Amino acid sequence: AQTVTQSQPEMSVQEAETVTLSCTYDTSESDYYLFWYKQPPSRQMILVIRQEAYKQQNATENRFSVNFQKAAKSFSLKISDSQLGDAAMYFCAYRSPITQGGSEKLVFGKGTKLTVNP
Amino acid sequence: DAGVIQSPRHEVTEMGQEVTLRCKPISGHDYLFWYRQTMMRGLELLIYFNNNVPIDDSGMPEDRFSAKMPNASFSTLKIQPSEPRDSAVYFCASSLYGTNNSPLHFGNGTRLTVT
């Protein structure tokens, strides 16, 4: 079974600075999908960014970008120009491809709590 | 677009009671998911539906849990009888297509406390 590990339970960053959140995963599959979700205190989960494993180019969404290292099974999230509104729990998630017997199930890491200091 | 709507926001009940959690997905979304979040186990998928049909219920903990989706705009997750270890935040989420092609839209969750 696939597992997702976020080794940093908590991180902090100064406003306007850059922070990187780590995520590693364990899988024997060659094709899969990786996600970062944000959970603010409101508890609602929000998709931050998505990466397909077959794409070598790292995904980018405005101030959010990933460093996808397939061989190392690493998927870190970089937040540039951090803002107070970025403060939240961040979850890394993995999904198997449907074509290889997977389902729509997302496997989540335990999360990293990000604090942004003014 | 009102987003995914869950009710109630909070639920406190005594052990042995029946609990029903409700979810209204975003209109037009074909997929509906029920997740459970606890400190110990994190976020876990309980069950998901595609076009109102349950597809993967391998995450449902035991027979005390049941989920239904009688139509495209409504789903319930029922726990009968409830136990203290069921205390968690239960999330409903919907997706237009599969999760590789469209994001999951989560509701605000129902915090369940079983005493």
PDB file of C-alpha atoms in Angstrom:
ATOM      1  CA  ALA A   1       0.000   0.000   0.000  1.00  0.00           C
ATOM      2  CA  GLN A   2       1.131   3.495  -0.719  1.00  0.00           C
ATOM      3  CA  THR A   3       2.193   5.713   2.148  1.00  0.00           C
ATOM      4  CA  VAL A   4       2.804   9.429   2.356  1.00  0.00           C
ATOM      5  CA  THR A   5       5.148  10.952   4.916  1.00  0.00           C
ATOM      6  CA  GLN A   6       5.403  14.562   5.949  1.00  0.00           C
ATOM      7  CA  SER A   7       8.364  14.748   8.288  1.00  0.00           C
ATOM      8  CA  GLN A   8       7.765  18.308   9.503  1.00  0.00           C
ATOM      9  CA  PRO A   9       4.814  18.508  11.905  1.00  0.00           C
ATOM     10  CA  GLU A  10       5.281  22.276  12.155  1.00  0.00           C
ATOM     11  CA  MET A  11       7.045  24.993  10.198  1.00  0.00           C
ATOM     12  CA  SER A  12       7.212  28.747  10.508  1.00  0.00           C
ATOM     13  CA  VAL A  13       8.167  31.504   8.089  1.00  0.00           C
ATOM     14  CA  GLN A  14       8.412  35.258   8.138  1.00  0.00           C
ATOM     15  CA  GLU A  15       5.988  37.175   5.993  1.00  0.00           C
ATOM     16  CA  ALA A  16       7.387  37.737   2.475  1.00  0.00           C
ATOM     17  CA  GLU A  17       9.959  34.981   2.925  1.00  0.00           C
ATOM     18  CA  THR A  18      10.079  31.578   1.230  1.00  0.00           C
ATOM     19  CA  VAL A  19       9.355  28.251   2.891  1.00  0.00           C
ATOM     20  CA  THR A  20       9.574  24.663   1.681  1.00  0.00           C
ATOM     21  CA  LEU A  21       7.402  21.852   3.009  1.00  0.00           C
ATOM     22  CA  SER A  22       8.639  18.293   2.586  1.00  0.00           C
ATOM     23  CA  CYS A  23       6.760  15.215   1.440  1.00  0.00           C
ATOM     24  CA  THR A  24       7.973  11.745   0.582  1.00  0.00           C
ATOM     25  CA  TYR A  25       5.950   8.776  -0.524  1.00  0.00           C
ATOM     26  CA  ASP A  26       6.373   5.097  -1.003  1.00  0.00           C
ATOM     27  CA  THR A  27       5.042   3.353  -4.091  1.00  0.00           C
ATOM     28  CA  SER A  28       5.929   0.691  -6.606  1.00  0.00           C
ATOM     29  CA  GLU A  29       3.810   2.308  -9.307  1.00  0.00           C
ATOM     30  CA  SER A  30       5.336   4.272 -12.154  1.00  0.00           C
ATOM     31  CA  ASP A  31       2.400   6.509 -12.898  1.00  0.00           C
ATOM     32  CA  TYR A  32       0.435   8.357 -10.259  1.00  0.00           C
ATOM     33  CA  TYR A  33      -0.749  11.767  -9.136  1.00  0.00           C
ATOM     34  CA  LEU A  34       0.459  13.945  -6.303  1.00  0.00           C
ATOM     35  CA  PHE A  35      -1.338  16.824  -4.640  1.00  0.00           C
ATOM     36  CA  TRP A  36      -0.891  19.492  -2.029  1.00  0.00           C
ATOM     37  CA  TYR A  37      -3.987  20.549  -0.114  1.00  0.00           C
ATOM     38  CA  LYS A  38      -4.332  23.428   2.344  1.00  0.00           C
ATOM     39  CA  GLN A  39      -6.573  23.317   5.397  1.00  0.00           C
ATOM     40  CA  PRO A  40      -7.068  26.689   7.106  1.00  0.00           C
ATOM     41  CA  PRO A  41      -8.719  26.938  10.539  1.00  0.00           C
ATOM     42  CA  SER A  42     -12.097  26.918   8.833  1.00  0.00           C
ATOM     43  CA  ARG A  43     -11.357  23.199   8.225  1.00  0.00           C
ATOM     44  CA  GLN A  44     -12.232  23.361   4.539  1.00  0.00           C
ATOM     45  CA  MET A  45      -9.658  21.607   2.367  1.00  0.00           C
ATOM     46  CA  ILE A  46      -8.396  23.570  -0.631  1.00  0.00           C
ATOM     47  CA  LEU A  47      -6.358  22.203  -3.536  1.00  0.00           C
ATOM     48  CA  VAL A  48      -3.074  24.092  -3.862  1.00  0.00           C
ATOM     49  CA  ILE A  49      -1.285  22.271  -6.640  1.00  0.00           C
ATOM     50  CA  ARG A  50      -1.269  19.000  -8.568  1.00  0.00           C
ATOM     51  CA  GLN A  51       1.476  17.016 -10.315  1.00  0.00           C
ATOM     52  CA  GLU A  52       1.260  14.074 -12.699  1.00  0.00           C
ATOM     53  CA  ALA A  53       4.158  11.674 -12.251  1.00  0.00           C
ATOM     54  CA  TYR A  54       4.715  11.266 -15.985  1.00  0.00           C
ATOM     55  CA  LYS A  55       5.373  14.979 -16.335  1.00  0.00           C
ATOM     56  CA  GLN A  56       8.951  15.945 -15.601  1.00  0.00           C
ATOM     57  CA  GLN A  57       8.184  19.624 -15.411  1.00  0.00           C
ATOM     58  CA  ASN A  58       7.449  20.843 -11.918  1.00  0.00           C
ATOM     59  CA  ALA A  59       3.966  22.269 -11.429  1.00  0.00           C
ATOM     60  CA  THR A  60       3.564  25.940 -10.531  1.00  0.00           C
ATOM     61  CA  GLU A  61       0.572  27.945  -9.368  1.00  0.00           C
ATOM     62  CA  ASN A  62       1.403  31.585  -8.740  1.00  0.00           C
ATOM     63  CA  ARG A  63       3.458  31.712  -5.516  1.00  0.00           C
ATOM     64  CA  PHE A  64       3.267  27.935  -5.075  1.00  0.00           C
ATOM     65  CA  SER A  65       5.608  25.528  -6.814  1.00  0.00           C
ATOM     66  CA  VAL A  66       6.750  21.974  -6.315  1.00  0.00           C
ATOM     67  CA  ASN A  67      10.058  20.187  -6.540  1.00  0.00           C
ATOM     68  CA  PHE A  68       9.153  16.740  -7.838  1.00  0.00           C
ATOM     69  CA  GLN A  69      11.970  14.199  -7.621  1.00  0.00           C
ATOM     70  CA  LYS A  70      10.523  10.953  -8.922  1.00  0.00           C
ATOM     71  CA  ALA A  71      13.547   8.773  -8.293  1.00  0.00           C
ATOM     72  CA  ALA A  72      13.781   9.995  -4.723  1.00  0.00           C
ATOM     73  CA  LYS A  73       9.982   9.801  -4.320  1.00  0.00           C
ATOM     74  CA  SER A  74       9.964  13.343  -3.038  1.00  0.00           C
ATOM     75  CA  PHE A  75       7.368  16.047  -3.627  1.00  0.00           C
ATOM     76  CA  SER A  76       8.120  19.259  -1.756  1.00  0.00           C
ATOM     77  CA  LEU A  77       6.047  22.433  -1.835  1.00  0.00           C
ATOM     78  CA  LYS A  78       7.671  25.840  -2.024  1.00  0.00           C
ATOM     79  CA  ILE A  79       5.721  28.916  -1.011  1.00  0.00           C
ATOM     80  CA  SER A  80       7.293  32.165  -2.152  1.00  0.00           C
ATOM     81  CA  ASP A  81       6.534  35.624  -0.755  1.00  0.00           C
ATOM     82  CA  SER A  82       4.629  34.087   2.146  1.00  0.00           C
ATOM     83  CA  GLN A  83       1.469  35.851   3.232  1.00  0.00           C
ATOM     84  CA  LEU A  84      -0.449  35.778   6.492  1.00  0.00           C
ATOM     85  CA  GLY A  85      -3.253  33.998   4.689  1.00  0.00           C
ATOM     86  CA  ASP A  86      -0.941  31.100   3.899  1.00  0.00           C
ATOM     87  CA  ALA A  87      -1.040  30.024   7.537  1.00  0.00           C
ATOM     88  CA  ALA A  88      -2.743  26.621   7.601  1.00  0.00           C
ATOM     89  CA  MET A  89      -2.229  22.873   7.707  1.00  0.00           C
ATOM     90  CA  TYR A  90      -0.760  21.567   4.474  1.00  0.00           C
ATOM     91  CA  PHE A  91      -1.367  18.014   3.355  1.00  0.00           C
ATOM     92  CA  CYS A  92       0.467  16.059   0.720  1.00  0.00           C
ATOM     93  CA  ALA A  93      -1.586  13.377  -1.040  1.00  0.00           C
ATOM     94  CA  TYR A  94      -1.028  10.506  -3.461  1.00  0.00           C
ATOM     95  CA  ARG A  95      -3.365   8.845  -5.931  1.00  0.00           C
ATOM     96  CA  SER A  96      -2.897   5.715  -8.021  1.00  0.00           C
ATOM     97  CA  PRO A  97      -3.887   5.656 -11.685  1.00  0.00           C
ATOM     98  CA  ILE A  98      -7.291   4.176 -12.384  1.00  0.00           C
ATOM     99  CA  THR A  99      -5.899   2.241 -15.348  1.00  0.00           C
ATOM    100  CA  GLN A 100      -3.667   0.202 -13.063  1.00  0.00           C
ATOM    101  CA  GLY A 101      -6.324  -0.937 -10.675  1.00  0.00           C
ATOM    102  CA  GLY A 102      -6.328   2.175  -8.567  1.00  0.00           C
ATOM    103  CA  SER A 103      -9.342   4.127  -7.439  1.00  0.00           C
ATOM    104  CA  GLU A 104     -10.183   7.728  -6.782  1.00  0.00           C
ATOM    105  CA  LYS A 105      -8.838   7.286  -3.258  1.00  0.00           C
ATOM    106  CA  LEU A 106      -6.351   9.902  -2.082  1.00  0.00           C
ATOM    107  CA  VAL A 107      -3.784   8.809   0.503  1.00  0.00           C
ATOM    108  CA  PHE A 108      -2.883  11.766   2.688  1.00  0.00           C
ATOM    109  CA  GLY A 109       0.126  12.532   4.834  1.00  0.00           C
ATOM    110  CA  LYS A 110      -0.363  13.630   8.429  1.00  0.00           C
ATOM    111  CA  GLY A 111       0.132  17.266   7.537  1.00  0.00           C
ATOM    112  CA  THR A 112       2.444  20.186   8.318  1.00  0.00           C
ATOM    113  CA  LYS A 113       1.213  23.151  10.300  1.00  0.00           C
ATOM    114  CA  LEU A 114       2.558  26.356   8.765  1.00  0.00           C
ATOM    115  CA  THR A 115       2.739  29.543  10.811  1.00  0.00           C
ATOM    116  CA  VAL A 116       3.418  32.859   9.095  1.00  0.00           C
ATOM    117  CA  ASN A 117       4.933  35.508  11.333  1.00  0.00           C
ATOM    118  CA  PRO A 118       4.314  39.188  10.558  1.00  0.00           C
TER     119      PRO A 118
ATOM    120  CA  ASP B   1     -21.752  28.026  -6.401  1.00  0.00           C
ATOM    121  CA  ALA B   2     -22.379  27.396  -2.702  1.00  0.00           C
ATOM    122  CA  GLY B   3     -19.735  24.706  -2.458  1.00  0.00           C
ATOM    123  CA  VAL B   4     -20.138  21.390  -0.695  1.00  0.00           C
ATOM    124  CA  ILE B   5     -22.588  21.754   2.161  1.00  0.00           C
ATOM    125  CA  GLN B   6     -22.390  19.550   5.222  1.00  0.00           C
ATOM    126  CA  SER B   7     -24.675  19.394   8.206  1.00  0.00           C
ATOM    127  CA  PRO B   8     -24.549  19.554  11.092  1.00  0.00           C
ATOM    128  CA  ARG B   9     -21.350  21.497  11.722  1.00  0.00           C
ATOM    129  CA  HIS B  10     -21.032  19.933  15.158  1.00  0.00           C
ATOM    130  CA  GLU B  11     -22.657  16.864  16.621  1.00  0.00           C
ATOM    131  CA  VAL B  12     -22.422  15.653  20.188  1.00  0.00           C
ATOM    132  CA  THR B  13     -24.067  12.382  21.056  1.00  0.00           C
ATOM    133  CA  GLU B  14     -23.931   9.631  23.595  1.00  0.00           C
ATOM    134  CA  MET B  15     -22.475   6.232  22.970  1.00  0.00           C
ATOM    135  CA  GLY B  16     -24.997   3.884  21.433  1.00  0.00           C
ATOM    136  CA  GLN B  17     -26.994   6.561  19.665  1.00  0.00           C
ATOM    137  CA  GLU B  18     -27.508   6.741  15.930  1.00  0.00           C
ATOM    138  CA  VAL B  19     -25.767   9.572  14.130  1.00  0.00           C
ATOM    139  CA  THR B  20     -26.547  10.795  10.629  1.00  0.00           C
ATOM    140  CA  LEU B  21     -24.272  13.159   8.770  1.00  0.00           C
ATOM    141  CA  ARG B  22     -25.496  14.903   5.652  1.00  0.00           C
ATOM    142  CA  CYS B  23     -23.867  16.227   2.540  1.00  0.00           C
ATOM    143  CA  LYS B  24     -24.964  18.175  -0.503  1.00  0.00           C
ATOM    144  CA  PRO B  25     -22.314  18.072  -3.250  1.00  0.00           C
ATOM    145  CA  ILE B  26     -21.702  20.775  -5.803  1.00  0.00           C
ATOM    146  CA  SER B  27     -24.311  20.578  -8.521  1.00  0.00           C
ATOM    147  CA  GLY B  28     -23.108  18.636 -11.527  1.00  0.00           C
ATOM    148  CA  HIS B  29     -20.274  16.844  -9.763  1.00  0.00           C
ATOM    149  CA  ASP B  30     -20.200  13.131 -10.531  1.00  0.00           C
ATOM    150  CA  TYR B  31     -18.078  12.017  -7.590  1.00  0.00           C
ATOM    151  CA  LEU B  32     -18.785  12.208  -3.887  1.00  0.00           C
ATOM    152  CA  PHE B  33     -16.374  11.212  -1.140  1.00  0.00           C
ATOM    153  CA  TRP B  34     -16.594  10.735   2.609  1.00  0.00           C
ATOM    154  CA  TYR B  35     -13.361  11.227   4.556  1.00  0.00           C
ATOM    155  CA  ARG B  36     -12.650  11.005   8.263  1.00  0.00           C
ATOM    156  CA  GLN B  37      -9.956  13.041  10.000  1.00  0.00           C
ATOM    157  CA  THR B  38      -8.443  12.196  13.382  1.00  0.00           C
ATOM    158  CA  MET B  39      -5.226  13.253  15.056  1.00  0.00           C
ATOM    159  CA  MET B  40      -3.972   9.687  15.212  1.00  0.00           C
ATOM    160  CA  ARG B  41      -4.809   8.486  11.711  1.00  0.00           C
ATOM    161  CA  GLY B  42      -5.036  11.712   9.732  1.00  0.00           C
ATOM    162  CA  LEU B  43      -7.385  11.833   6.754  1.00  0.00           C
ATOM    163  CA  GLU B  44      -8.811   8.537   5.610  1.00  0.00           C
ATOM    164  CA  LEU B  45     -11.193   7.790   2.776  1.00  0.00           C
ATOM    165  CA  LEU B  46     -14.266   5.944   3.995  1.00  0.00           C
ATOM    166  CA  ILE B  47     -16.230   5.560   0.765  1.00  0.00           C
ATOM    167  CA  TYR B  48     -16.823   7.243  -2.539  1.00  0.00           C
ATOM    168  CA  PHE B  49     -19.619   7.304  -5.082  1.00  0.00           C
ATOM    169  CA  ASN B  50     -19.653   7.830  -8.813  1.00  0.00           C
ATOM    170  CA  ASN B  51     -23.005   8.844 -10.280  1.00  0.00           C
ATOM    171  CA  ASN B  52     -24.675   7.870  -6.996  1.00  0.00           C
ATOM    172  CA  VAL B  53     -23.207   4.349  -7.049  1.00  0.00           C
ATOM    173  CA  PRO B  54     -20.774   3.287  -4.296  1.00  0.00           C
ATOM    174  CA  ILE B  55     -17.454   2.407  -5.927  1.00  0.00           C
ATOM    175  CA  ASP B  56     -14.963   1.870  -3.120  1.00  0.00           C
ATOM    176  CA  ASP B  57     -16.123   1.298   0.440  1.00  0.00           C
ATOM    177  CA  SER B  58     -12.987  -0.454   1.615  1.00  0.00           C
ATOM    178  CA  GLY B  59     -12.342   2.317   4.115  1.00  0.00           C
ATOM    179  CA  MET B  60     -15.618   1.910   5.980  1.00  0.00           C
ATOM    180  CA  PRO B  61     -14.470   0.753   9.414  1.00  0.00           C
ATOM    181  CA  GLU B  62     -17.187  -1.751  10.180  1.00  0.00           C
ATOM    182  CA  ASP B  63     -20.836  -2.587   9.790  1.00  0.00           C
ATOM    183  CA  ARG B  64     -21.837   0.196  12.133  1.00  0.00           C
ATOM    184  CA  PHE B  65     -21.057   2.614   9.307  1.00  0.00           C
ATOM    185  CA  SER B  66     -23.252   2.965   6.257  1.00  0.00           C
ATOM    186  CA  ALA B  67     -23.455   5.535   3.488  1.00  0.00           C
ATOM    187  CA  LYS B  68     -26.105   6.234   0.910  1.00  0.00           C
ATOM    188  CA  MET B  69     -26.544   8.521  -2.035  1.00  0.00           C
ATOM    189  CA  PRO B  70     -30.215   8.390  -3.051  1.00  0.00           C
ATOM    190  CA  ASN B  71     -29.775  11.112  -5.668  1.00  0.00           C
ATOM    191  CA  ALA B  72     -27.135  13.335  -7.200  1.00  0.00           C
ATOM    192  CA  SER B  73     -27.657  16.127  -4.698  1.00  0.00           C
ATOM    193  CA  PHE B  74     -27.646  14.321  -1.368  1.00  0.00           C
ATOM    194  CA  SER B  75     -25.667  11.786   0.609  1.00  0.00           C
ATOM    195  CA  THR B  76     -25.733  10.531   4.181  1.00  0.00           C
ATOM    196  CA  LEU B  77     -23.226   8.806   6.398  1.00  0.00           C
ATOM    197  CA  LYS B  78     -24.817   6.940   9.264  1.00  0.00           C
ATOM    198  CA  ILE B  79     -23.221   5.448  12.349  1.00  0.00           C
ATOM    199  CA  GLN B  80     -25.341   3.055  14.374  1.00  0.00           C
ATOM    200  CA  PRO B  81     -24.560   2.500  17.190  1.00  0.00           C
ATOM    201  CA  SER B  82     -21.971   5.206  17.741  1.00  0.00           C
ATOM    202  CA  GLU B  83     -18.907   4.682  19.918  1.00  0.00           C
ATOM    203  CA  PRO B  84     -16.418   7.121  21.488  1.00  0.00           C
ATOM    204  CA  ARG B  85     -13.713   6.030  19.011  1.00  0.00           C
ATOM    205  CA  ASP B  86     -15.881   7.377  16.204  1.00  0.00           C
ATOM    206  CA  SER B  87     -15.172  10.905  17.423  1.00  0.00           C
ATOM    207  CA  ALA B  88     -13.557  12.735  14.496  1.00  0.00           C
ATOM    208  CA  VAL B  89     -14.160  15.340  11.850  1.00  0.00           C
ATOM    209  CA  TYR B  90     -16.036  13.872   8.901  1.00  0.00           C
ATOM    210  CA  PHE B  91     -15.566  15.529   5.553  1.00  0.00           C
ATOM    211  CA  CYS B  92     -17.647  15.226   2.466  1.00  0.00           C
ATOM    212  CA  ALA B  93     -16.055  16.173  -0.845  1.00  0.00           C
ATOM    213  CA  SER B  94     -17.160  16.225  -4.441  1.00  0.00           C
ATOM    214  CA  SER B  95     -15.368  16.267  -7.753  1.00  0.00           C
ATOM    215  CA  LEU B  96     -16.567  17.065 -11.251  1.00  0.00           C
ATOM    216  CA  TYR B  97     -14.613  14.227 -12.836  1.00  0.00           C
ATOM    217  CA  GLY B  98     -12.055  11.941 -11.266  1.00  0.00           C
ATOM    218  CA  THR B  99      -9.447  13.375  -8.960  1.00  0.00           C
ATOM    219  CA  ASN B 100      -6.747  13.291 -11.640  1.00  0.00           C
ATOM    220  CA  ASN B 101      -8.722  15.669 -13.836  1.00  0.00           C
ATOM    221  CA  SER B 102     -10.461  17.890 -11.345  1.00  0.00           C
ATOM    222  CA  PRO B 103      -9.848  18.899  -7.764  1.00  0.00           C
ATOM    223  CA  LEU B 104     -11.701  17.641  -4.747  1.00  0.00           C
ATOM    224  CA  HIS B 105     -13.975  20.274  -3.262  1.00  0.00           C
ATOM    225  CA  PHE B 106     -14.322  19.689   0.440  1.00  0.00           C
ATOM    226  CA  GLY B 107     -17.088  20.786   2.746  1.00  0.00           C
ATOM    227  CA  ASN B 108     -16.343  22.382   6.085  1.00  0.00           C
ATOM    228  CA  GLY B 109     -16.722  19.063   7.876  1.00  0.00           C
ATOM    229  CA  THR B 110     -18.828  17.779  10.744  1.00  0.00           C
ATOM    230  CA  ARG B 111     -17.088  17.493  14.090  1.00  0.00           C
ATOM    231  CA  LEU B 112     -18.546  14.454  15.809  1.00  0.00           C
ATOM    232  CA  THR B 113     -18.076  13.889  19.513  1.00  0.00           C
ATOM    233  CA  VAL B 114     -19.342  10.666  21.036  1.00  0.00           C
ATOM    234  CA  THR B 115     -19.344  10.613  24.829  1.00  0.00           C
TER     235      THR B 115
END
